[in-house]
CSV table of C-alpha atoms and ligand atoms in Angstrom, one decimal:
chain,number,residue,atom,x,y,z
N,1393,MET,CA,5.5,15.3,-21.8
N,1394,ASN,CA,4.7,18.2,-19.7
N,1395,ASP,CA,1.4,17.7,-17.8
N,1396,LYS,CA,-0.1,21.2,-16.9
N,1397,ARG,CA,-2.9,19.4,-14.5
N,1398,LYS,CA,-2.8,19.8,-10.8
N,1399,PRO,CA,-0.8,16.8,-8.9
N,1400,VAL,CA,-2.5,14.5,-7.4
N,1401,CYS,CA,-1.9,13.1,-3.5
N,1402,LEU,CA,-3.9,9.4,-4.1
N,1403,VAL,CA,-4.6,8.2,-0.2
N,1404,LEU,CA,-5.2,4.7,-0.3
N,1405,GLY,CA,-7.1,3.4,3.4
N,1406,ALA,CA,-8.9,7.1,3.5
N,1407,GLY,CA,-10.9,7.4,7.0
N,1408,ALA,CA,-11.3,9.6,8.9
N,1409,GLY,CA,-8.0,9.7,10.9
N,1410,ILE,CA,-4.8,9.2,9.4
N,1411,GLY,CA,-5.8,8.8,5.8
N,1412,GLY,CA,-8.3,11.8,5.7
N,1413,ASN,CA,-6.3,13.8,7.8
N,1414,THR,CA,-3.5,13.6,5.2
N,1415,ALA,CA,-6.2,14.2,2.2
N,1416,LYS,CA,-6.4,17.5,3.6
N,1417,ARG,CA,-3.1,18.5,4.3
N,1418,PHE,CA,-2.4,17.7,0.8
N,1419,ALA,CA,-5.3,19.2,-0.8
N,1420,LYS,CA,-4.9,22.2,1.4
N,1421,GLY,CA,-1.4,22.5,-0.2
N,1422,GLY,CA,-2.4,22.1,-3.2
N,1423,TYR,CA,-3.0,19.1,-4.8
N,1424,HIS,CA,-5.5,17.1,-5.6
N,1425,ALA,CA,-6.8,15.0,-3.0
N,1426,VAL,CA,-8.4,10.6,-4.1
N,1427,LEU,CA,-9.9,9.7,-1.4
N,1428,ALA,CA,-10.5,5.9,-1.7
N,1429,ARG,CA,-11.8,3.2,1.3
N,1430,ARG,CA,-13.5,0.4,1.3
N,1431,SER,CA,-17.4,0.9,2.5
N,1432,ASP,CA,-18.5,4.2,4.0
N,1433,GLN,CA,-19.9,6.2,1.4
N,1434,GLU,CA,-21.1,9.0,3.6
N,1435,GLY,CA,-17.9,9.2,5.7
N,1436,LEU,CA,-16.3,9.4,2.3
N,1437,ASP,CA,-18.3,12.9,1.0
N,1438,ARG,CA,-18.1,13.9,4.2
N,1439,THR,CA,-14.0,14.5,3.9
N,1440,VAL,CA,-14.5,15.0,0.4
N,1441,SER,CA,-17.0,17.8,1.1
N,1442,GLU,CA,-14.9,19.6,4.0
N,1443,ILE,CA,-11.9,19.7,1.4
N,1444,GLU,CA,-14.2,21.5,-0.9
N,1445,ALA,CA,-15.3,24.0,1.9
N,1446,GLU,CA,-11.5,25.1,2.6
N,1447,GLY,CA,-11.1,25.5,-1.4
N,1448,GLY,CA,-9.5,22.1,-2.1
N,1449,ASN,CA,-10.0,20.4,-5.0
N,1450,ALA,CA,-10.9,16.3,-3.9
N,1451,THR,CA,-12.1,13.0,-5.6
N,1452,GLY,CA,-14.0,10.0,-3.5
N,1453,VAL,CA,-13.8,6.4,-4.5
N,1454,LEU,CA,-14.9,3.6,-2.6
N,1455,ILE,CA,-12.6,0.9,-3.6
N,1456,ASP,CA,-11.9,-2.7,-1.9
N,1457,ALA,CA,-8.4,-2.5,-2.6
N,1458,VAL,CA,-8.3,-6.6,-2.2
N,1459,GLU,CA,-9.7,-7.6,-4.5
N,1460,ASP,CA,-7.9,-7.7,-8.0
N,1461,GLY,CA,-8.0,-5.5,-10.6
N,1462,THR,CA,-8.8,-2.6,-8.3
N,1463,ILE,CA,-6.4,-0.6,-7.5
N,1464,GLU,CA,-4.9,-1.3,-10.8
N,1465,GLU,CA,-7.7,0.3,-12.3
N,1466,LEU,CA,-8.1,3.4,-9.8
N,1467,VAL,CA,-4.3,4.4,-10.5
N,1468,LYS,CA,-4.8,4.2,-14.4
N,1469,SER,CA,-8.3,6.3,-14.4
N,1470,ILE,CA,-6.4,9.1,-12.1
N,1471,GLU,CA,-3.8,9.2,-14.4
N,1472,ARG,CA,-6.5,9.5,-17.6
N,1473,ASP,CA,-9.0,11.7,-15.7
N,1474,ILE,CA,-7.5,13.5,-12.7
N,1475,GLY,CA,-3.8,14.2,-13.0
N,1476,PRO,CA,-0.5,13.0,-12.2
N,1477,ILE,CA,0.2,11.3,-9.1
N,1478,GLU,CA,2.6,12.7,-7.4
N,1479,VAL,CA,2.2,11.6,-4.0
N,1480,CYS,CA,0.7,8.4,-2.9
N,1481,LEU,CA,0.0,7.4,0.7
N,1482,PHE,CA,-0.2,3.8,1.4
N,1483,ASN,CA,-2.2,3.7,4.5
N,1484,LEU,CA,-3.5,-0.1,4.9
N,1485,GLY,CA,-3.1,-1.4,7.8
N,1486,ALA,CA,-4.6,-5.1,9.0
N,1487,GLN,CA,-5.0,-4.9,12.4
N,1488,ILE,CA,-7.3,-7.4,13.5
N,1489,GLY,CA,-7.0,-7.1,17.2
N,1490,ASN,CA,-5.0,-9.5,19.7
N,1491,ARG,CA,-5.8,-13.0,18.8
N,1492,PRO,CA,-3.8,-16.0,20.2
N,1493,PHE,CA,-2.0,-18.3,17.7
N,1494,PHE,CA,-4.7,-21.5,18.1
N,1495,ASP,CA,-7.3,-18.2,17.1
N,1496,THR,CA,-6.2,-16.9,14.2
N,1497,PRO,CA,-7.5,-19.5,11.0
N,1498,HIS,CA,-5.4,-19.3,8.3
N,1499,LYS,CA,-7.9,-17.0,6.0
N,1500,ALA,CA,-7.1,-14.3,8.8
N,1501,PHE,CA,-3.3,-14.7,8.5
N,1502,GLU,CA,-3.6,-14.5,4.9
N,1503,LEU,CA,-6.0,-11.4,4.9
N,1504,GLY,CA,-3.5,-9.4,6.8
N,1505,TRP,CA,-0.5,-10.5,3.6
N,1506,ARG,CA,-3.1,-9.3,0.9
N,1507,MET,CA,-4.1,-5.9,2.4
N,1508,THR,CA,-0.4,-4.7,3.6
N,1509,SER,CA,2.2,-6.4,1.7
N,1510,PHE,CA,0.9,-7.4,-1.6
N,1511,ALA,CA,-1.5,-4.4,-1.8
N,1512,LEU,CA,1.6,-2.8,-1.8
N,1513,PHE,CA,3.6,-4.5,-4.4
N,1514,ARG,CA,0.4,-4.6,-6.9
N,1515,LEU,CA,0.1,-0.7,-6.3
N,1516,ALA,CA,3.8,0.1,-6.9
N,1517,GLN,CA,3.9,-1.8,-10.0
N,1518,ALA,CA,0.9,-0.3,-11.4
N,1519,MET,CA,2.0,3.0,-10.3
N,1520,LEU,CA,6.1,3.6,-10.4
N,1521,PRO,CA,6.1,3.0,-14.2
N,1522,ALA,CA,4.4,7.0,-14.7
N,1523,MET,CA,6.2,8.0,-12.3
N,1524,ILE,CA,9.7,6.6,-12.8
N,1525,GLU,CA,8.9,8.1,-16.5
N,1526,ARG,CA,8.3,11.6,-15.2
N,1527,GLY,CA,11.3,11.1,-12.9
N,1528,HIS,CA,9.9,11.8,-9.6
N,1529,GLY,CA,7.1,10.9,-6.9
N,1530,ALA,CA,6.6,10.0,-3.6
N,1531,LEU,CA,4.9,7.1,-2.0
N,1532,LEU,CA,4.7,6.9,1.8
N,1533,VAL,CA,3.6,4.1,3.6
N,1534,THR,CA,1.7,4.3,7.0
N,1535,SER,CA,3.2,1.4,9.4
N,1536,ALA,CA,2.8,0.1,12.9
N,1537,THR,CA,4.8,-1.0,16.1
N,1538,SER,CA,4.4,-4.8,14.8
N,1539,ALA,CA,6.2,-3.8,11.6
N,1540,MET,CA,9.4,-3.4,14.1
N,1541,ARG,CA,8.2,-5.9,17.0
N,1542,GLY,CA,6.3,-8.8,17.1
N,1543,ASN,CA,4.0,-9.7,19.9
N,1544,ALA,CA,1.8,-12.2,21.7
N,1545,GLY,CA,-1.6,-11.9,19.6
N,1546,GLN,CA,-0.3,-10.2,16.7
N,1547,HIS,CA,0.6,-13.3,14.4
N,1548,SER,CA,-1.3,-12.3,10.9
N,1549,HIS,CA,-0.7,-8.3,11.6
N,1550,ALA,CA,3.0,-8.4,12.8
N,1551,ALA,CA,4.2,-11.2,9.7
N,1552,ALA,CA,2.4,-9.0,7.1
N,1553,ILE,CA,3.6,-5.5,7.6
N,1554,GLY,CA,7.3,-6.8,8.7
N,1555,GLY,CA,6.7,-8.2,5.6
N,1556,ARG,CA,5.9,-4.7,4.3
N,1557,ARG,CA,8.7,-2.7,5.9
N,1558,MET,CA,11.1,-5.2,3.9
N,1559,LEU,CA,9.3,-4.9,0.8
N,1560,CYS,CA,9.3,-0.8,1.3
N,1561,GLN,CA,13.3,-1.7,1.8
N,1562,THR,CA,13.8,-3.3,-1.9
N,1563,LEU,CA,11.6,-0.5,-4.1
N,1564,ASN,CA,13.8,2.1,-1.5
N,1565,ALA,CA,16.8,0.5,-2.9
N,1566,GLU,CA,15.7,0.0,-6.9
N,1567,PHE,CA,13.7,2.8,-7.2
N,1568,ALA,CA,15.1,5.8,-5.1
N,1569,PRO,CA,18.1,6.4,-7.7
N,1570,GLN,CA,15.2,6.8,-10.3
N,1571,GLY,CA,13.7,9.7,-8.2
N,1572,ILE,CA,11.6,7.9,-6.5
N,1573,HIS,CA,11.0,8.7,-2.7
N,1574,ILE,CA,10.3,6.0,-0.5
N,1575,SER,CA,9.2,6.4,2.9
N,1576,HIS,CA,7.9,3.9,6.2
N,1577,ILE,CA,6.3,5.7,8.9
N,1578,VAL,CA,6.5,3.5,12.2
N,1579,VAL,CA,3.4,4.9,14.2
N,1580,ASP,CA,4.4,3.7,16.8
N,1581,GLY,CA,1.3,4.4,19.4
N,1582,PRO,CA,-2.4,4.6,19.7
N,1583,VAL,CA,-4.1,7.3,16.9
N,1584,ASP,CA,-7.5,9.9,17.3
N,1585,ALA,CA,-9.0,7.3,14.2
N,1586,PRO,CA,-12.7,6.7,14.9
N,1587,ASP,CA,-12.8,4.4,12.1
N,1588,THR,CA,-10.0,1.8,12.8
N,1589,LEU,CA,-9.2,2.0,16.4
N,1590,GLY,CA,-12.8,3.4,17.5
N,1591,ARG,CA,-14.4,0.3,15.5
N,1592,LEU,CA,-11.8,-2.2,17.8
N,1593,LEU,CA,-12.5,-0.4,20.9
N,1594,GLY,CA,-16.2,0.4,20.6
N,1595,ASP,CA,-17.6,2.3,23.0
N,1596,LYS,CA,-14.5,1.8,25.1
N,1597,PHE,CA,-12.5,4.3,22.5
N,1598,GLU,CA,-13.5,7.7,24.3
N,1599,ALA,CA,-12.8,6.5,28.1
N,1600,TYR,CA,-9.1,4.8,26.7
N,1601,LYS,CA,-8.3,8.3,25.1
N,1602,ALA,CA,-9.1,10.0,28.5
N,1603,SER,CA,-7.2,7.7,29.8
N,1604,LYS,CA,-3.8,8.4,28.2
N,1605,GLY,CA,-4.0,11.9,29.2
N,1606,GLU,CA,-3.7,15.3,27.2
N,1607,ASP,CA,-2.1,14.5,23.8
N,1608,GLY,CA,-1.5,10.8,24.7
N,1609,VAL,CA,-2.6,9.5,21.8
N,1610,LEU,CA,-1.8,10.8,18.1
N,1611,ASP,CA,-3.7,13.7,16.3
N,1612,PRO,CA,-3.7,12.6,12.7
N,1613,ALA,CA,-3.9,15.8,12.1
N,1614,ALA,CA,-0.7,16.7,13.3
N,1615,LEU,CA,0.6,13.6,11.3
N,1616,ALA,CA,-0.3,14.9,8.2
N,1617,GLU,CA,2.2,17.7,9.0
N,1618,THR,CA,4.8,14.9,9.1
N,1619,TYR,CA,3.8,13.1,6.3
N,1620,TRP,CA,3.7,16.8,3.8
N,1621,HIS,CA,7.5,17.2,5.4
N,1622,LEU,CA,8.3,13.5,4.0
N,1623,ALA,CA,6.8,14.2,0.6
N,1624,HIS,CA,8.5,17.5,-0.1
N,1625,GLN,CA,12.3,16.7,1.6
N,1626,HIS,CA,15.5,17.7,-0.9
N,1627,ARG,CA,16.4,14.8,-2.5
N,1628,SER,CA,19.9,15.0,-0.8
N,1629,CYS,CA,18.1,14.1,2.3
N,1630,TRP,CA,15.3,12.2,1.8
N,1631,SER,CA,14.3,10.0,5.1
N,1632,PHE,CA,13.5,6.2,4.4
N,1633,GLU,CA,12.3,5.4,8.0
N,1634,VAL,CA,10.3,8.2,10.6
N,1635,ASP,CA,9.2,6.6,13.1
N,1636,VAL,CA,6.4,8.8,15.6
N,1637,ARG,CA,4.6,8.2,19.6
N,1638,PRO,CA,3.1,10.3,22.2
N,1639,TRP,CA,5.1,12.2,24.0
N,1640,THR,CA,4.0,10.1,27.1
N,1641,ASP,CA,5.5,6.7,25.6
N,1642,THR,CA,8.6,5.0,25.4
N,1643,PRO,CA,9.8,3.9,21.6
N,1644,TRP,CA,9.0,0.3,20.8
N,1645,TRP,CA,11.6,-1.4,22.0
N,1646,ASN,CA,11.8,-0.3,25.5
N,1647,ASP,CA,8.0,-0.9,26.8
N,1648,ASN,CA,9.3,-0.3,30.6
N,1649,PRO,CA,7.8,3.3,31.3
N,1650,PRO,CA,10.0,5.5,32.8
N,1651,SER,CA,9.0,5.1,36.1
N,1652,ALA,CA,9.5,1.3,36.3
N,1653,ILE,CA,13.1,1.6,34.7
N,1654,ASN,CA,13.8,5.1,37.8
N,1655,SER,CA,12.6,2.6,40.4
N,1656,ALA,CA,14.7,-0.2,39.0
N,1657,SER,CA,17.8,1.6,38.6
N,1658,ARG,CA,16.5,3.5,43.4
N,1659,ASN,CA,16.5,-0.3,43.9
N,1660,ARG,CA,20.1,-1.0,42.6
N,1661,GLU,CA,21.7,2.0,44.2
J,1850,NAP,N1,-5.0,3.6,14.6
J,1850,NAP,C1,-4.4,3.5,15.0
J,1850,NAP,O1,-4.2,3.4,16.4
J,1850,NAP,C2,-2.9,3.3,14.5
J,1850,NAP,C3,-1.8,2.6,15.1
J,1850,NAP,C4,-0.9,2.5,14.6
J,1850,NAP,C5,-0.3,2.5,13.4
J,1850,NAP,N2,-1.8,2.6,12.8
J,1850,NAP,C6,-1.8,2.8,11.3
J,1850,NAP,O2,-2.4,3.4,10.7
J,1850,NAP,C7,-3.0,2.9,9.4
J,1850,NAP,C8,-4.6,3.6,9.3
J,1850,NAP,O3,-4.7,4.6,9.8
J,1850,NAP,P1,-5.9,5.1,10.4
J,1850,NAP,O4,-6.0,4.4,11.7
J,1850,NAP,O5,-5.6,6.6,10.8
J,1850,NAP,O6,-6.8,4.7,9.7
J,1850,NAP,P2,-7.8,5.9,8.7
J,1850,NAP,O7,-7.2,6.4,7.8
J,1850,NAP,O8,-9.2,6.6,9.6
J,1850,NAP,O9,-8.8,4.9,7.8
J,1850,NAP,C9,-8.2,3.7,7.1
J,1850,NAP,C10,-9.0,3.1,6.4
J,1850,NAP,O10,-8.5,1.9,5.2
J,1850,NAP,C11,-9.7,1.8,4.4
J,1850,NAP,N3,-9.8,0.8,4.7
J,1850,NAP,C12,-9.0,-0.7,4.9
J,1850,NAP,N4,-9.3,-2.2,4.1
J,1850,NAP,C13,-9.4,-1.6,2.9
J,1850,NAP,C14,-9.7,-2.0,2.0
J,1850,NAP,N5,-9.6,-3.4,1.8
J,1850,NAP,N6,-9.6,-1.5,0.5
J,1850,NAP,C15,-9.5,0.1,0.7
J,1850,NAP,N7,-10.2,0.8,2.0
J,1850,NAP,C16,-9.9,-0.1,3.1
J,1850,NAP,C17,-10.9,2.0,5.8
J,1850,NAP,O11,-12.3,2.3,4.9
J,1850,NAP,P3,-13.5,1.4,5.3
J,1850,NAP,O12,-13.7,2.4,7.2
J,1850,NAP,O13,-14.4,2.3,4.4
J,1850,NAP,O14,-14.0,0.2,5.8
J,1850,NAP,C18,-10.7,2.3,6.9
J,1850,NAP,O15,-11.5,3.6,7.2
J,1850,NAP,C19,-2.8,1.5,9.0
J,1850,NAP,O16,-1.7,1.6,8.6
J,1850,NAP,C20,-2.3,1.2,10.4
J,1850,NAP,O17,-1.2,0.3,10.8
J,1850,NAP,C21,-2.7,2.8,13.4
């Protein structure tokens, strides 16, 4: 069937950071953006209004993606009432801040898995059949340093998103040959995201950003350009995994600041 409606970009986890900015970027590029977040109706309305003021199309939905049936119902209603989901950004994280192992309750550990791995599994089961039938579609998954490297205090978060990275690989292995581009984006640094990192840091957020210097914190509008590019790569050269970090940082596998490395090598000379 040839669906003449506008293509949809669904953003699951659309706060004022990466999610909202990606929705704006895709709306600017001609998609109908569907923004889904858990709780902040005012913030949701604000982003939808900003998109519409720029001449774009957007719909905002409040859902708790952890609840059984919510993602499934959302996907069904978009395909029926708005248009074909051509691109989906799965943007839910499960960062609860550093928590020592013995202060990590079973509930917190399980919730991390429900928000990240299991919610992505449910989304893929609900959304991929229509994409496969159309023969194309893109599923972008925002990830973080903890998917690549465990660290003290990150038990729930790292286990959940490390497992999700493997889920992305298995999805890619099964569905890339059916035309579905899966991409796992490792965000290896702090984001200027008031609804997530901002909430975690509270009144220290502005001072924290200032301490990182100019462009020392990822700008989510700039990152949205990477998401746009990934979703539109030619299928002869798809990226499965991309990592991004501010210019002032070193990659996740190396936590020595360059100055420490330089002085260490000077000491050896
Ligand atoms: N922020 C950082 O410094 C940072 C660093 C590395 C990686 N990341 C990754 O970036 C992604 C998040 O992007 P962002 O930090 O820029 O945040 P964002 O896009 O501004 O917001 C994400 C939104 O997800 C929504 N959400 C959380 N749980 C949900 C649920 N159960 N159901 C529906 N929506 C839910 C929240 O909505 P409500 O606010 O309405 O609850 C939140 O606003 C995550 O995958 C995270 O791992 C972030």
